[in-house]
C-alpha atoms as one frame of an Amber mdcrd trajectory, in Angstrom:
protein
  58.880 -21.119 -65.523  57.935 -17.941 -63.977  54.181 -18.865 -63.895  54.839
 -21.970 -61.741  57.557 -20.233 -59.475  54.375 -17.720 -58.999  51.848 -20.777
 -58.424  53.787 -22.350 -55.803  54.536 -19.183 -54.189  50.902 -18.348 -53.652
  49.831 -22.161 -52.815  53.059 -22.012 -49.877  51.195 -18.577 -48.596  47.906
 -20.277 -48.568  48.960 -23.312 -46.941  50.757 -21.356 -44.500  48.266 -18.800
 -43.952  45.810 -22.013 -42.910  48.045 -23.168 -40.445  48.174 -19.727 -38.843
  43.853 -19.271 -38.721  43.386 -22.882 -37.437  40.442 -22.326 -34.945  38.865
 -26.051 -34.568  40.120 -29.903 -34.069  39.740 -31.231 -38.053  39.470 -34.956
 -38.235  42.510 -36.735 -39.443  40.694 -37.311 -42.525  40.240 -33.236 -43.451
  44.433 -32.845 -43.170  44.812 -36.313 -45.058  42.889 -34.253 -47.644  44.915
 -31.010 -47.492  47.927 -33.065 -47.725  46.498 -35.293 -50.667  46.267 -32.045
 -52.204  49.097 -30.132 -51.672  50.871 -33.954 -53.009  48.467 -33.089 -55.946
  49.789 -29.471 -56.438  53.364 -31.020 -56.364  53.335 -34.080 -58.381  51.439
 -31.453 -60.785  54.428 -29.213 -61.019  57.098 -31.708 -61.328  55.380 -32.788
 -64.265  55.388 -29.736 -65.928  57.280 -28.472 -69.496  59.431 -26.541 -66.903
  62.168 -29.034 -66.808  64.650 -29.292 -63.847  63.565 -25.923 -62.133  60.518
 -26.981 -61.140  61.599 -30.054 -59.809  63.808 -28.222 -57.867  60.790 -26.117
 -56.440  58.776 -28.459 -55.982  60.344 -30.228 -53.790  61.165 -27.738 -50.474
  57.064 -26.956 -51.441  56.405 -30.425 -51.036  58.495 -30.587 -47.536  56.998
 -27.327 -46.402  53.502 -28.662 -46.657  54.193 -31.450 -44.730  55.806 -29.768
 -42.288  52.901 -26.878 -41.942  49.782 -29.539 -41.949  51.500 -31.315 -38.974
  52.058 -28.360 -36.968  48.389 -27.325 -37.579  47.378 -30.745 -36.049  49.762
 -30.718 -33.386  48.639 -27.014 -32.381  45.128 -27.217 -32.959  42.922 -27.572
 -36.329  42.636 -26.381 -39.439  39.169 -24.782 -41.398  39.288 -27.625 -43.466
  35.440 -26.878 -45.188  37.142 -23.608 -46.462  40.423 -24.272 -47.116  39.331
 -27.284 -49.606  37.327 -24.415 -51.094  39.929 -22.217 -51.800  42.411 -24.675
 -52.766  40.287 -25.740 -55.492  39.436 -22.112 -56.867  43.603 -21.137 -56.736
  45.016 -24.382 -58.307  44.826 -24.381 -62.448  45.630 -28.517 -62.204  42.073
 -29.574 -62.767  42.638 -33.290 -61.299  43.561 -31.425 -57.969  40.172 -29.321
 -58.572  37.772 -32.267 -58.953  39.522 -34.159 -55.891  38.600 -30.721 -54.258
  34.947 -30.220 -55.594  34.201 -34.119 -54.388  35.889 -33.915 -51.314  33.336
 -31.062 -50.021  30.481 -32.205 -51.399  31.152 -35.410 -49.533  31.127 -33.210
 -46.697  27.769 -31.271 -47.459  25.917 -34.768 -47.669  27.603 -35.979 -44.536
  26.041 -33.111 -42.608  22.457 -32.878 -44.300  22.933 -37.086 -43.368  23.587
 -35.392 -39.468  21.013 -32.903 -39.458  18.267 -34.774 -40.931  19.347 -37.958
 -38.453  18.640 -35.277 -35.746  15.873 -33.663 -36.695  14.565 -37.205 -37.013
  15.278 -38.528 -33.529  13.911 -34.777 -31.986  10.629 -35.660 -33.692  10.228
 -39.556 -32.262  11.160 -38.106 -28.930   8.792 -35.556 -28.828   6.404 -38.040
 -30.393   7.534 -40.290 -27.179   6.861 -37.553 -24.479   3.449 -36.427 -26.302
   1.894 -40.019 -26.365   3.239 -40.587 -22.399   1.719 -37.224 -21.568  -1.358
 -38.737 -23.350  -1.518 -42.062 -20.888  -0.549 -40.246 -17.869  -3.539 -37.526
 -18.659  -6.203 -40.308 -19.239  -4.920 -42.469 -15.919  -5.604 -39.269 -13.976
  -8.837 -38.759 -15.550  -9.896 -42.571 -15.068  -9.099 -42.534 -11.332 -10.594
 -39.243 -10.891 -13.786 -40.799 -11.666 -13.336 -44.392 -10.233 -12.811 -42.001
  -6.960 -16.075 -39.698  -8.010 -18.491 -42.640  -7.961 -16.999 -43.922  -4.705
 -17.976 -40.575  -2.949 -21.049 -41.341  -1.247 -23.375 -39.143   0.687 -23.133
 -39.082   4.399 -25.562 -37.504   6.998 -23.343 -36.244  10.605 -25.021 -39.301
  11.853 -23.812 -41.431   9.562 -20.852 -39.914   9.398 -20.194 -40.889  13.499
 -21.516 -43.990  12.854 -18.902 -44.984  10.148 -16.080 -43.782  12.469 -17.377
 -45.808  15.331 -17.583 -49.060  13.332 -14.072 -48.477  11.239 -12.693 -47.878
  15.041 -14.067 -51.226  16.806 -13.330 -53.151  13.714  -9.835 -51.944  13.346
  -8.757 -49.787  15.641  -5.638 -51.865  15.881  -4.790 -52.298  12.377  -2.848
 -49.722  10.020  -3.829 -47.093   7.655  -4.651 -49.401   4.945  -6.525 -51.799
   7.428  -8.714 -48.941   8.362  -9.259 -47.646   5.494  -9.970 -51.679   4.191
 -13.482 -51.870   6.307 -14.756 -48.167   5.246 -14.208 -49.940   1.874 -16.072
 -52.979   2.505 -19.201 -50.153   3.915 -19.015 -48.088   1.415 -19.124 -50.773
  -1.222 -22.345 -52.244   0.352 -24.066 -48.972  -0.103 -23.095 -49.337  -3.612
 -24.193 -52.529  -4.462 -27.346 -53.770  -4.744 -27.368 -56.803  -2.483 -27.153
 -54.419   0.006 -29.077 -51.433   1.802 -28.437 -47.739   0.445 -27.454 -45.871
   3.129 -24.129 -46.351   5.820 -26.464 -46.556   8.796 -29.270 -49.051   7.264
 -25.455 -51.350   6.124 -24.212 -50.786   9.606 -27.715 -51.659  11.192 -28.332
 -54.616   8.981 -28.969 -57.511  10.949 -25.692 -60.128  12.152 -23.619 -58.042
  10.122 -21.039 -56.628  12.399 -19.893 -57.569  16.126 -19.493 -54.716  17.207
 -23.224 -53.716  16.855 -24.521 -57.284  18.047 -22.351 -56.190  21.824 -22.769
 -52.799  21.362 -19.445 -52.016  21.329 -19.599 -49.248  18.535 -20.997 -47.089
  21.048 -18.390 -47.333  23.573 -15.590 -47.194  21.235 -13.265 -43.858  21.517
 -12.502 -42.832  17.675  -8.730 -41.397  16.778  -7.341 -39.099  14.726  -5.971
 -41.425  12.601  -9.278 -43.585  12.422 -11.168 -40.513  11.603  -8.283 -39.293
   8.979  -8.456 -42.384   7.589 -12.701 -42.896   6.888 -11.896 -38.991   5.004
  -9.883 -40.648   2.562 -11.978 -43.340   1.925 -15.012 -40.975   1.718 -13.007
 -39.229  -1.285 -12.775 -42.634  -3.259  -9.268 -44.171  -1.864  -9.919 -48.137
  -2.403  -7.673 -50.793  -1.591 -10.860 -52.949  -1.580 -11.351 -55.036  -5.171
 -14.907 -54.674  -4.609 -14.802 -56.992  -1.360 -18.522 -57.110   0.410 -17.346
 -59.203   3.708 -14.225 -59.190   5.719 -13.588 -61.352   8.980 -10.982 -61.866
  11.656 -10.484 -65.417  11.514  -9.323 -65.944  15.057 -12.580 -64.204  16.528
 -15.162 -65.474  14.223 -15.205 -68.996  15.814 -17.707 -71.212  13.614 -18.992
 -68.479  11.371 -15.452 -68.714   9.737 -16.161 -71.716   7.559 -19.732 -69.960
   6.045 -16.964 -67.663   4.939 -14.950 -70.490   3.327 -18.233 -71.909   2.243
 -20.396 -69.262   0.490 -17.645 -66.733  -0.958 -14.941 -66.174  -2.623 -11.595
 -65.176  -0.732 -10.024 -62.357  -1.961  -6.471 -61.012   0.298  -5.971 -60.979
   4.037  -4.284 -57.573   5.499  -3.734 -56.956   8.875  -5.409 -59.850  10.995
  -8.595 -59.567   8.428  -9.413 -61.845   5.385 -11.429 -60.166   2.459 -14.482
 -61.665   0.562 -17.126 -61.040  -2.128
């Protein structure tokens, strides 16, 4: 008798010295638990050679329990990880110390089941970022040289001389326009259908307009014109490797050896591209 009235003396102070240290939110499943136990504890005594005494204890324990796990969830949480712990190491009823034992190391799995989860999805991510890093690296380095080979070698001559024919070819068309017919010179000193240097392409016989009238001469070059033939010198394309380019409305029969003999590749700004 007086070693039960002692047990449930010390398992009322525990339970009610959990309630008072309750520092986090448990899930309803951790005070389920306490209470499962605590029912344990109970049920334990009752059944014990103690007779109507413990009964008689056992139930106000019982009611206290109750009444101390529901204020813990109503003020806050309970430790739950520890108090299963020490629940287990102070009651002598072994079913209530196996509930205890698998309880907790439910738990442990559940968070090595977190952490490794984690750990896992860090790794793919940085697996992710490494492999983008990876494309983003090589599309730099493959349009750093598609630019390199562009860059062509220009006298000051020649250098005037593609300004002159970018401005009476498309003085009035946009950025892209302009920067469209350096294209189409540059890659005719590229290919080998074609002379090797800008002013032997711009010379070339019945080639461009401007230089049958001898309008490139007369032409007054912009700022923008002359911004735009820089970034075309440093390898910006828009071209797809077009050799011809015509403005349909001021070609007059020329425009079907166009249709004729190549193939069409876009039109931008008033001009039609060909190779």
């Amino acid at each position: 008798m007086t070693k039960i009235r002692s047990f449930l003396q010390s398992l009322l102070l525990f339970v009610r010295l959990l309630a008072a240290k309750a520092e986090k939110r448990v899930r309803p499943s951790s005070v389920l638990a306490v209470g499962v136990l605590a029912a344990v504890a109970a049920v334990a005594c009752m059944n014990s050679p103690a007779g109507g005494d413990g009964n008689v204890m056992a139930a106000p324990m019982e009611r206290q329990v109750r009444l101390e796990t529901v204020k813990g969830k109503a003020e806050g949480s309970i430790p739950i990880t520890k108090a299963k712990v020490q629940f287990g190491l102070l009651n002598t009823n072994s079913q209530s110390q196996e509930l205890a034992g698998t309880l907790l190391a439910k738990e442990v799995r559940s968070d090595k089941r977190r952490k490794s989860w984690s750990h896992a999805q860090l790794e793919i991510l940085q697996q992710q970022i490494a492999r983008e890093k990876a494309a983003q690296e090589a599309k730099r380095l493959e349009e750093e040289a598609r630019r390199a080979a562009r860059r062509i070698p220009v006298s000051d001559e020649e250098y005037d001389l593609l300004l002159r024919i970018v401005q009476a070819e498309a003085g009035g068309c946009d950025d892209k326009g302009k920067i469209l017919v350096a294209n189409v010179i540059i890659n005719r000193v590229l290919s080998d259908a074609f002379p090797d240097t800008v002013r032997e392409v711009i010379y070339q016989p019945s080639q461009f307009q401007p230089v049958s009238t001898g309008r490139i001469h007369s032409v007054a070059v912009t700022a923008e014109t002359a911004a735009c033939v820089d970034r075309a010198l440093q390898g910006e394309d828009y071209s797809g490797g077009a050799l011809y380019f015509m403005n349909r409305r001021g070609s007059g029969g020329r425009a079907s050896w166009f249709d004729r003999s190549l193939t069409y590749l876009f039109a931008h700004d008033g001009h039609e591209f060909f190779k």
